[in-house]
Each structure stands twice: as structure tokens, then as C-alpha cells.
Amino acid sequence: MTTLPVVPLTLGDGMPSRRASMPPVHLADLDLAGRRAIVAETGEQAFRAAQLSTHYFGRLERDPAAMTDIPAASRERLAGHLMPKLLTPVRELECDDGATRKSLWRLHDGALVESVLMGYPDRVTVCISSQAGCGMACPFCATGQAGLTRNLSTAEIVDQVVYLAGVAASGVMEGVPRRLSHVVFMGMGEPLANYSRVIAALRRLTSPAPEGLGLSQRHITVSTVGLVPAMKKLADEDLSVTLALSLHAPDDELRDELVPVNQRWKVAEVLDAAWAYSAKTGRRISIEYAMIRDVNDQPWRADLLGRLLAGRLAHVNLIPLNPTPGSRWDASPKPVEREFVRRLREAGVPTTVRDTRGREIDGACGQLAASEGEA
């Protein structure tokens, strides 16, 4: 899993960051019925909930002041109850002629998270965070080493998507569609460790406006390091999102080190849960595999991975590691990577190498957040 670490944030005048806490309720935390209930509690007519929701999800408008079809007094009252500010931009960088844009956000309690918007000729994808930090402790991952600050709220997850969908819709990225089409939960954190809020976010993202953003479930990918009970639970959610399993090693001895949760759920059990998800949903499993020099890139491991996946509804996504400064982990050389790909394909396993975008803007491994914390 490509991860984006959180770093301790120092507020103005050297004051330490506040204790981590969940934000106030936002309309994206609620379904339409829940929004109507809160609107009614404010003394406003229930239809105002649909108005707010249409602005937010249908028009990608996050600023209540711009919702001028709602009377000013009502707008101020409703915004106070349903539209608190969740994300404050800290830095926004771009590369690839503007087709890759990375946003660093400060949350209401001072934590930092990142999102990445990527435009292609046929689609626009956003990579979002589900937690501030991560508790999975994978040693090659800066986020895992930083530890978990807290789960993000449903609305904090959704608001990343709505903001970046608005960026895409503005037309600032040339040569790509204006409509956001794909979402990947591959940013900071382990999505299935924040299960209930991630599931609620999936409902908001895929429900039609004004209930939600109206994205296709099949265009959303949820990653996991292999939390088997949550994977089994996800299979029963009646969702057709893609499940991405961050495997990183085909053998228990190495995976115990690279993905410590493997000490609880071994490779065979994790893969069984993935195949059960695939059987229930009909969706192909994406196997994420970070290529780490002299660690997991040996030919025999490619052969073992090929045997584990042969004949399964699976696709391997090899990830060239983007090491953080000072890390002992480095990316596999290209000839080694190509041989790994060759062996997997020879075993009949569809394999691609992930496009490494955004390196010049600290586009991976949370380097943007780290650089902000060190400034």
C-alpha cells in the first residue's frame, strides 16, 4: 500500500498541536434522512437539507457563502450545524504538466493528511487517506513508523474527494476529463481499521446526488494489509468495489517482517479471505507488491507468488518503492523488476508496474507532510 505519513504539527508561535479529536458532524457524515433531521432541529424546513446536499455533492461547492439560493440567515444557521470546515490547505503542489496534484491538509485538531489527484486521458483518479497515521507498523512505510494519530471521520474522507473533484471540474488539468471517475483508498492509513467510517464514505461516494457523489462502485478501490475479519465483513456489504491486498511478500517468514499483521493472519488465510471476496462480488483482486531491493524481489519469490495466484481472479500491481530520505529500503533495479514481471506473466498472472507519478513533488510515502513538519 502506498502510504502517506502524518508528522507532529507545530501551530503558530511554537505551540504544540492539540490533542487528536474527531471533528464536528458534517452533512457528509449523514445520509439524507439524517441531514433532514438536523435541519428540522434548527427550525428550518426539511427541504433545505436537499439544497445543501445538492450544492455539496452535485455542484461540488464546499463554501456555504456561495450557496446564494438559500437565505443568508438560514445559510449561516445551517452551515453552523452541517458544514464545519474540515480540511485546511497547507500546501498544494503539481507536476506532470499539471496532471498530478498533491494536497497537504491540516485537520481541525492539527493532524496532517495528504491526497493526490491524477489526471489521465481517459480518467481522473484521486488517492485519499482514511486515517491520520497508521497503526500497522510496516517497517518500509513512513506512515507505519509514525504510528496512528486517529481515524478520519466519514466526512473528512469524503471531503478530500469532493474538493479534488472540484479541482478536476474546474478544467485546470488540460487534456483530461473534467469529471472525477476513480477513487483509491491507498493514502494514509489502513482503511479496514477504520471500517464503519470507510463503509459510510463508500455509501456517500456512490449514492446519487443529492444523497452522495454518484461514483461507480466498480471505480473505487479499497486497500488492506490483510485484516481478515474485516475483509470477510466487507464481502457481505453488497458493494462491488475493488479489493486491493497489500501483500509485499509471498512467504510468511518475510511477510511477518514487512507486514507485521501477518503474525496474526498468515499469507494463506489472507489470500483465502481475498478469494472469498472475489467469489462473492465477482471482482478481481488487486495484489499490491512493493519492489524492495534485495528484500522481496528474488526470482524464487516471483515464482512462489505466481504459484499462489495462478488460476485466480487476481492481478499483480508491482510498486517501485519510493524511499524516504535516510531509509535503508530502496527500489529494486529495473532489470530485477522486469525479470519479476516476466516470471509472473509466465505463470499466467496478469502483472503491471504502477506508474510512478509525482516524485518531484514528494508524491509518495508522505514526503510532503514530512517536509512540512520539518520546516
Tab-separated table of C-alpha atoms in Angstrom:
chain	number	residue	atom	x	y	z
A	1	MET	CA	0.000	0.000	0.000
A	2	THR	CA	1.361	3.414	-0.894
A	3	THR	CA	1.102	5.351	2.326
A	4	LEU	CA	1.352	8.961	3.403
A	5	PRO	CA	2.644	9.605	6.920
A	6	VAL	CA	1.450	12.155	9.441
A	7	VAL	CA	4.026	14.145	11.371
A	8	PRO	CA	3.655	16.127	14.629
A	9	LEU	CA	2.416	19.591	13.739
A	10	THR	CA	3.572	22.756	15.441
A	11	LEU	CA	0.986	25.516	15.417
A	12	GLY	CA	1.684	29.215	15.362
A	13	ASP	CA	4.135	30.692	17.921
A	14	GLY	CA	5.615	27.254	18.635
A	15	MET	CA	2.523	25.914	20.351
A	16	PRO	CA	2.214	22.112	20.220
A	17	SER	CA	-0.657	20.566	18.302
A	18	ARG	CA	-3.865	19.930	20.166
A	19	ARG	CA	-4.917	16.505	21.314
A	20	ALA	CA	-6.304	14.422	18.478
A	21	SER	CA	-10.086	14.567	18.328
A	22	MET	CA	-12.885	13.905	15.884
A	23	PRO	CA	-14.363	16.915	14.066
A	24	PRO	CA	-17.925	18.238	14.422
A	25	VAL	CA	-20.651	16.481	12.452
A	26	HIS	CA	-20.769	17.398	8.774
A	27	LEU	CA	-23.544	16.661	6.281
A	28	ALA	CA	-21.266	14.072	4.610
A	29	ASP	CA	-21.307	12.061	7.848
A	30	LEU	CA	-25.059	11.547	7.415
A	31	ASP	CA	-27.453	10.082	4.908
A	32	LEU	CA	-30.147	12.384	3.535
A	33	ALA	CA	-32.626	11.415	6.244
A	34	GLY	CA	-30.086	12.273	8.929
A	35	ARG	CA	-29.448	15.628	7.327
A	36	ARG	CA	-33.175	16.376	7.222
A	37	ALA	CA	-33.447	15.571	10.926
A	38	ILE	CA	-30.711	18.025	11.863
A	39	VAL	CA	-32.143	20.697	9.588
A	40	ALA	CA	-35.514	20.275	11.294
A	41	GLU	CA	-33.860	20.613	14.700
A	42	THR	CA	-32.533	24.022	13.652
A	43	GLY	CA	-36.078	25.180	12.884
A	44	GLU	CA	-35.526	25.224	9.133
A	45	GLN	CA	-37.690	23.422	6.607
A	46	ALA	CA	-36.513	19.906	5.769
A	47	PHE	CA	-36.060	20.644	2.055
A	48	ARG	CA	-33.059	22.790	2.971
A	49	ALA	CA	-31.157	19.531	3.564
A	50	ALA	CA	-31.536	18.637	-0.096
A	51	GLN	CA	-30.458	22.143	-1.099
A	52	LEU	CA	-27.269	21.914	0.939
A	53	SER	CA	-26.611	18.410	-0.339
A	54	THR	CA	-27.130	19.428	-3.968
A	55	HIS	CA	-24.597	22.220	-3.589
A	56	TYR	CA	-22.056	19.983	-1.890
A	57	PHE	CA	-22.366	16.745	-3.859
A	58	GLY	CA	-23.980	17.942	-7.087
A	59	ARG	CA	-22.129	21.220	-7.625
A	60	LEU	CA	-19.015	20.402	-5.575
A	61	GLU	CA	-19.486	23.622	-3.614
A	62	ARG	CA	-17.900	23.488	-0.149
A	63	ASP	CA	-18.285	27.175	0.782
A	64	PRO	CA	-21.692	27.941	2.359
A	65	ALA	CA	-21.319	31.609	1.421
A	66	ALA	CA	-21.623	30.657	-2.253
A	67	MET	CA	-24.987	28.910	-1.730
A	68	THR	CA	-26.908	32.063	-2.527
A	69	ASP	CA	-30.245	30.375	-3.269
A	70	ILE	CA	-30.545	29.838	0.494
A	71	PRO	CA	-31.462	32.945	2.551
A	72	ALA	CA	-28.428	34.390	4.326
A	73	ALA	CA	-29.786	33.864	7.858
A	74	SER	CA	-30.760	30.268	7.097
A	75	ARG	CA	-27.476	29.656	5.334
A	76	GLU	CA	-25.466	30.785	8.347
A	77	ARG	CA	-27.534	28.679	10.730
A	78	LEU	CA	-27.413	25.557	8.556
A	79	ALA	CA	-23.710	25.909	7.875
A	80	GLY	CA	-23.048	26.072	11.593
A	81	HIS	CA	-24.820	22.754	12.109
A	82	LEU	CA	-23.925	20.828	8.951
A	83	MET	CA	-20.908	22.348	7.202
A	84	PRO	CA	-17.991	22.870	9.582
A	85	LYS	CA	-14.635	23.374	7.869
A	86	LEU	CA	-12.852	20.034	7.856
A	87	LEU	CA	-9.750	20.486	5.698
A	88	THR	CA	-7.446	23.495	5.630
A	89	PRO	CA	-4.996	23.504	2.698
A	90	VAL	CA	-1.379	23.734	3.824
A	91	ARG	CA	0.438	23.111	0.551
A	92	GLU	CA	-0.632	22.204	-2.964
A	93	LEU	CA	1.983	21.104	-5.493
A	94	GLU	CA	1.744	19.923	-9.081
A	95	CYS	CA	3.854	18.158	-11.683
A	96	ASP	CA	3.414	16.159	-14.917
A	97	ASP	CA	2.309	19.395	-16.629
A	98	GLY	CA	-0.379	19.843	-14.001
A	99	ALA	CA	-1.820	16.335	-14.373
A	100	THR	CA	-0.645	15.288	-10.900
A	101	ARG	CA	-1.596	17.452	-7.935
A	102	LYS	CA	-0.807	16.737	-4.332
A	103	SER	CA	-2.630	18.402	-1.448
A	104	LEU	CA	-1.465	18.549	2.148
A	105	TRP	CA	-4.276	19.234	4.621
A	106	ARG	CA	-4.396	20.301	8.235
A	107	LEU	CA	-7.336	18.816	10.105
A	108	HIS	CA	-9.208	20.678	12.829
A	109	ASP	CA	-7.005	19.168	15.560
A	110	GLY	CA	-3.706	19.887	13.812
A	111	ALA	CA	-3.025	16.491	12.216
A	112	LEU	CA	-1.738	16.394	8.640
A	113	VAL	CA	-3.020	14.175	5.850
A	114	GLU	CA	-2.442	14.068	2.110
A	115	SER	CA	-4.455	13.447	-1.062
A	116	VAL	CA	-3.273	13.109	-4.659
A	117	LEU	CA	-5.229	13.953	-7.826
A	118	MET	CA	-4.056	12.224	-11.015
A	119	GLY	CA	-5.368	13.007	-14.479
A	120	TYR	CA	-5.095	10.631	-17.448
A	121	PRO	CA	-6.519	10.935	-20.966
A	122	ASP	CA	-9.395	8.584	-20.113
A	123	ARG	CA	-9.966	9.118	-16.391
A	124	VAL	CA	-9.302	11.203	-13.303
A	125	THR	CA	-8.332	9.425	-10.098
A	126	VAL	CA	-7.944	10.629	-6.530
A	127	CYS	CA	-5.915	8.805	-3.883
A	128	ILE	CA	-7.235	9.582	-0.415
A	129	SER	CA	-6.369	8.970	3.234
A	130	SER	CA	-8.618	7.186	5.723
A	131	GLN	CA	-6.544	7.684	8.871
A	132	ALA	CA	-4.069	10.227	10.208
A	133	GLY	CA	-1.052	7.996	10.555
A	134	CYS	CA	-1.254	4.218	10.570
A	135	GLY	CA	-1.065	1.529	13.231
A	136	MET	CA	0.113	-1.323	11.005
A	137	ALA	CA	3.849	-0.659	11.653
A	138	CYS	CA	5.185	-1.841	8.280
A	139	PRO	CA	8.920	-1.023	8.567
A	140	PHE	CA	9.407	0.202	4.972
A	141	CYS	CA	6.480	2.612	5.296
A	142	ALA	CA	6.993	6.041	6.846
A	143	THR	CA	3.356	6.239	7.925
A	144	GLY	CA	3.541	2.920	9.727
A	145	GLN	CA	6.640	4.036	11.576
A	146	ALA	CA	4.951	7.277	12.627
A	147	GLY	CA	2.101	5.377	14.280
A	148	LEU	CA	-1.599	6.114	14.367
A	149	THR	CA	-2.879	9.540	15.392
A	150	ARG	CA	-6.576	8.850	14.829
A	151	ASN	CA	-9.207	7.642	12.395
A	152	LEU	CA	-10.636	10.173	9.996
A	153	SER	CA	-14.348	10.872	10.152
A	154	THR	CA	-16.550	9.842	7.242
A	155	ALA	CA	-16.825	13.473	6.195
A	156	GLU	CA	-13.070	14.076	6.362
A	157	ILE	CA	-12.642	11.169	3.945
A	158	VAL	CA	-15.412	12.349	1.620
A	159	ASP	CA	-14.338	15.999	1.718
A	160	GLN	CA	-10.962	15.107	0.177
A	161	VAL	CA	-12.813	13.631	-2.796
A	162	VAL	CA	-15.299	16.486	-3.158
A	163	TYR	CA	-12.551	19.101	-3.064
A	164	LEU	CA	-10.431	17.352	-5.690
A	165	ALA	CA	-13.468	16.570	-7.837
A	166	GLY	CA	-13.999	20.317	-7.871
A	167	VAL	CA	-10.411	20.877	-8.969
A	168	ALA	CA	-10.902	18.447	-11.852
A	169	ALA	CA	-14.224	20.056	-12.784
A	170	SER	CA	-12.602	23.490	-12.959
A	171	GLY	CA	-10.684	22.446	-16.056
A	172	VAL	CA	-7.237	23.356	-14.725
A	173	MET	CA	-5.870	19.977	-15.820
A	174	GLU	CA	-5.561	20.061	-19.590
A	175	GLY	CA	-6.128	17.020	-21.748
A	176	VAL	CA	-8.029	15.012	-19.143
A	177	PRO	CA	-11.755	14.573	-18.395
A	178	ARG	CA	-13.338	17.096	-16.062
A	179	ARG	CA	-15.323	14.524	-14.123
A	180	LEU	CA	-13.633	12.609	-11.343
A	181	SER	CA	-14.211	8.930	-12.049
A	182	HIS	CA	-11.976	6.819	-9.807
A	183	VAL	CA	-11.124	6.807	-6.093
A	184	VAL	CA	-8.426	4.707	-4.436
A	185	PHE	CA	-8.156	4.316	-0.670
A	186	MET	CA	-4.375	3.998	-0.820
A	187	GLY	CA	-3.291	7.106	1.015
A	188	MET	CA	-2.503	7.374	4.682
A	189	GLY	CA	-3.750	4.589	6.941
A	190	GLU	CA	-5.338	1.148	6.828
A	191	PRO	CA	-8.903	1.649	5.543
A	192	LEU	CA	-10.331	-1.527	7.087
A	193	ALA	CA	-9.039	-0.469	10.515
A	194	ASN	CA	-11.467	2.467	10.237
A	195	TYR	CA	-14.162	0.147	8.980
A	196	SER	CA	-17.507	1.774	9.796
A	197	ARG	CA	-16.471	5.247	8.626
A	198	VAL	CA	-14.884	3.953	5.429
A	199	ILE	CA	-18.041	1.968	4.612
A	200	ALA	CA	-20.145	5.076	5.239
A	201	ALA	CA	-17.796	7.057	2.993
A	202	LEU	CA	-18.224	4.461	0.251
A	203	ARG	CA	-22.009	4.892	0.522
A	204	ARG	CA	-21.690	8.686	0.208
A	205	LEU	CA	-19.326	8.461	-2.734
A	206	THR	CA	-21.515	6.063	-4.685
A	207	SER	CA	-25.040	7.213	-3.843
A	208	PRO	CA	-26.536	9.527	-6.481
A	209	ALA	CA	-26.786	13.257	-5.760
A	210	PRO	CA	-28.052	14.797	-3.579
A	211	GLU	CA	-27.516	11.760	-1.315
A	212	GLY	CA	-23.906	11.421	-2.485
A	213	LEU	CA	-21.404	11.922	-5.281
A	214	GLY	CA	-22.745	9.274	-7.663
A	215	LEU	CA	-19.479	7.488	-8.497
A	216	SER	CA	-19.441	3.913	-9.766
A	217	GLN	CA	-18.657	1.326	-7.086
A	218	ARG	CA	-16.560	-0.526	-9.643
A	219	HIS	CA	-14.316	2.526	-9.959
A	220	ILE	CA	-13.408	2.566	-6.272
A	221	THR	CA	-10.530	0.559	-4.795
A	222	VAL	CA	-10.122	-0.171	-1.085
A	223	SER	CA	-6.729	-1.401	0.068
A	224	THR	CA	-5.854	-3.509	3.092
A	225	VAL	CA	-2.770	-5.151	4.544
A	226	GLY	CA	-4.932	-8.174	5.282
A	227	LEU	CA	-7.316	-7.655	8.203
A	228	VAL	CA	-9.113	-10.936	7.637
A	229	PRO	CA	-12.273	-10.386	9.755
A	230	ALA	CA	-12.850	-7.009	8.111
A	231	MET	CA	-12.236	-8.489	4.646
A	232	LYS	CA	-14.891	-11.111	5.324
A	233	LYS	CA	-17.254	-8.433	6.597
A	234	LEU	CA	-16.664	-6.313	3.504
A	235	ALA	CA	-17.733	-9.229	1.327
A	236	ASP	CA	-21.188	-9.051	2.940
A	237	GLU	CA	-21.691	-5.294	2.408
A	238	ASP	CA	-23.296	-5.685	-1.034
A	239	LEU	CA	-20.618	-3.453	-2.543
A	240	SER	CA	-18.723	-4.104	-5.770
A	241	VAL	CA	-15.602	-2.075	-5.005
A	242	THR	CA	-12.207	-3.487	-5.922
A	243	LEU	CA	-10.255	-5.001	-3.043
A	244	ALA	CA	-6.503	-4.359	-3.146
A	245	LEU	CA	-4.409	-6.617	-0.938
A	246	SER	CA	-1.034	-5.195	0.067
A	247	LEU	CA	0.871	-8.479	0.094
A	248	HIS	CA	4.524	-7.446	-0.428
A	249	ALA	CA	5.833	-10.978	0.196
A	250	PRO	CA	4.537	-14.430	-0.768
A	251	ASP	CA	6.094	-16.267	2.191
A	252	ASP	CA	5.234	-15.946	5.871
A	253	GLU	CA	8.834	-15.591	7.036
A	254	LEU	CA	9.400	-12.348	5.146
A	255	ARG	CA	5.836	-11.055	5.365
A	256	ASP	CA	5.948	-11.369	9.158
A	257	GLU	CA	8.671	-8.716	8.987
A	258	LEU	CA	7.367	-6.491	6.205
A	259	VAL	CA	3.683	-6.591	7.221
A	260	PRO	CA	3.547	-7.322	10.972
A	261	VAL	CA	-0.188	-8.089	10.899
A	262	ASN	CA	0.888	-11.270	9.102
A	263	GLN	CA	1.917	-12.564	12.503
A	264	ARG	CA	-1.818	-12.774	13.243
A	265	TRP	CA	-3.197	-13.732	9.800
A	266	LYS	CA	-0.803	-15.685	7.615
A	267	VAL	CA	-0.481	-15.468	3.829
A	268	ALA	CA	-2.750	-18.469	3.182
A	269	GLU	CA	-5.532	-17.103	5.401
A	270	VAL	CA	-5.285	-13.609	3.918
A	271	LEU	CA	-5.446	-14.958	0.382
A	272	ASP	CA	-8.397	-17.208	1.288
A	273	ALA	CA	-10.274	-14.110	2.514
A	274	ALA	CA	-9.406	-12.320	-0.732
A	275	TRP	CA	-10.659	-15.225	-2.850
A	276	ALA	CA	-13.864	-15.309	-0.792
A	277	TYR	CA	-14.391	-11.603	-1.519
A	278	SER	CA	-13.796	-12.217	-5.204
A	279	ALA	CA	-16.206	-15.161	-5.271
A	280	LYS	CA	-18.912	-13.131	-3.532
A	281	THR	CA	-18.557	-9.983	-5.641
A	282	GLY	CA	-17.157	-11.263	-8.933
A	283	ARG	CA	-14.414	-8.636	-8.652
A	284	ARG	CA	-10.781	-9.226	-9.497
A	285	ILE	CA	-8.385	-8.858	-6.559
A	286	SER	CA	-5.509	-6.422	-6.971
A	287	ILE	CA	-2.337	-7.753	-5.341
A	288	GLU	CA	-0.107	-4.827	-4.348
A	289	TYR	CA	3.597	-5.666	-4.151
A	290	ALA	CA	6.245	-3.053	-3.352
A	291	MET	CA	9.515	-3.994	-5.047
A	292	ILE	CA	12.278	-3.630	-2.435
A	293	ARG	CA	15.880	-4.184	-3.463
A	294	ASP	CA	17.365	-7.458	-2.195
A	295	VAL	CA	14.437	-7.947	0.186
A	296	ASN	CA	11.416	-9.330	-1.688
A	297	ASP	CA	12.479	-9.174	-5.335
A	298	GLN	CA	14.247	-12.530	-5.725
A	299	PRO	CA	13.247	-14.716	-8.705
A	300	TRP	CA	12.171	-17.558	-6.424
A	301	ARG	CA	9.709	-15.228	-4.697
A	302	ALA	CA	8.268	-14.267	-8.080
A	303	ASP	CA	7.835	-17.974	-8.825
A	304	LEU	CA	6.201	-18.615	-5.448
A	305	LEU	CA	3.847	-15.669	-5.919
A	306	GLY	CA	2.968	-16.975	-9.368
A	307	ARG	CA	2.061	-20.381	-7.942
A	308	LEU	CA	-0.129	-18.789	-5.254
A	309	LEU	CA	-2.055	-16.674	-7.772
A	310	ALA	CA	-2.185	-18.887	-10.862
A	311	GLY	CA	-5.756	-19.571	-11.939
A	312	ARG	CA	-7.201	-16.972	-9.554
A	313	LEU	CA	-9.141	-13.836	-10.414
A	314	ALA	CA	-6.213	-11.625	-9.493
A	315	HIS	CA	-3.896	-9.003	-10.936
A	316	VAL	CA	-0.472	-8.062	-9.561
A	317	ASN	CA	0.363	-4.379	-9.291
A	318	LEU	CA	4.106	-4.032	-8.723
A	319	ILE	CA	5.067	-0.792	-6.982
A	320	PRO	CA	8.559	0.646	-7.456
A	321	LEU	CA	9.450	1.709	-3.930
A	322	ASN	CA	9.910	5.447	-3.479
A	323	PRO	CA	12.209	5.514	-0.446
A	324	THR	CA	12.101	8.316	2.079
A	325	PRO	CA	15.365	10.188	2.791
A	326	GLY	CA	17.627	8.217	5.098
A	327	SER	CA	15.673	4.985	4.707
A	328	ARG	CA	17.574	1.701	4.435
A	329	TRP	CA	14.956	0.494	1.950
A	330	ASP	CA	15.482	1.107	-1.741
A	331	ALA	CA	13.728	0.307	-5.009
A	332	SER	CA	14.601	-2.805	-6.981
A	333	PRO	CA	16.762	-2.211	-10.068
A	334	LYS	CA	14.809	-2.137	-13.317
A	335	PRO	CA	16.322	-5.384	-14.671
A	336	VAL	CA	15.270	-7.174	-11.484
A	337	GLU	CA	11.805	-5.662	-11.762
A	338	ARG	CA	11.488	-6.769	-15.373
A	339	GLU	CA	12.511	-10.327	-14.511
A	340	PHE	CA	9.936	-10.396	-11.699
A	341	VAL	CA	7.262	-9.296	-14.157
A	342	ARG	CA	8.386	-11.878	-16.722
A	343	ARG	CA	8.148	-14.748	-14.251
A	344	LEU	CA	4.693	-13.750	-13.041
A	345	ARG	CA	3.360	-13.407	-16.568
A	346	GLU	CA	4.939	-16.737	-17.494
A	347	ALA	CA	2.923	-18.254	-14.629
A	348	GLY	CA	-0.231	-16.820	-16.213
A	349	VAL	CA	-0.682	-13.987	-13.710
A	350	PRO	CA	-1.616	-10.562	-15.186
A	351	THR	CA	1.005	-8.103	-13.951
A	352	THR	CA	1.633	-4.388	-14.376
A	353	VAL	CA	4.066	-1.901	-12.845
A	354	ARG	CA	2.481	1.101	-11.190
A	355	ASP	CA	3.027	4.466	-12.822
A	356	THR	CA	5.406	6.370	-10.541
A	357	ARG	CA	3.972	9.850	-10.601
A	358	GLY	CA	4.798	12.866	-8.508
A	359	ARG	CA	8.339	12.070	-7.394
A	360	GLU	CA	9.458	15.664	-7.897
A	361	ILE	CA	6.676	16.938	-5.619
A	362	ASP	CA	7.221	14.376	-2.843
A	363	GLY	CA	4.355	12.454	-4.391
A	364	ALA	CA	4.732	9.236	-2.432
A	365	CYS	CA	5.482	7.989	1.057
A	366	GLY	CA	4.264	11.155	2.782
A	367	GLN	CA	7.345	13.175	1.981
A	368	LEU	CA	5.304	16.347	1.608
A	369	ALA	CA	3.895	16.006	5.125
A	370	ALA	CA	7.333	15.189	6.484
A	371	SER	CA	8.917	18.221	4.822
A	372	GLU	CA	6.180	20.450	6.221
A	373	GLY	CA	6.776	19.141	9.719
A	374	GLU	CA	10.496	19.781	9.433
A	375	ALA	CA	10.091	23.328	8.129
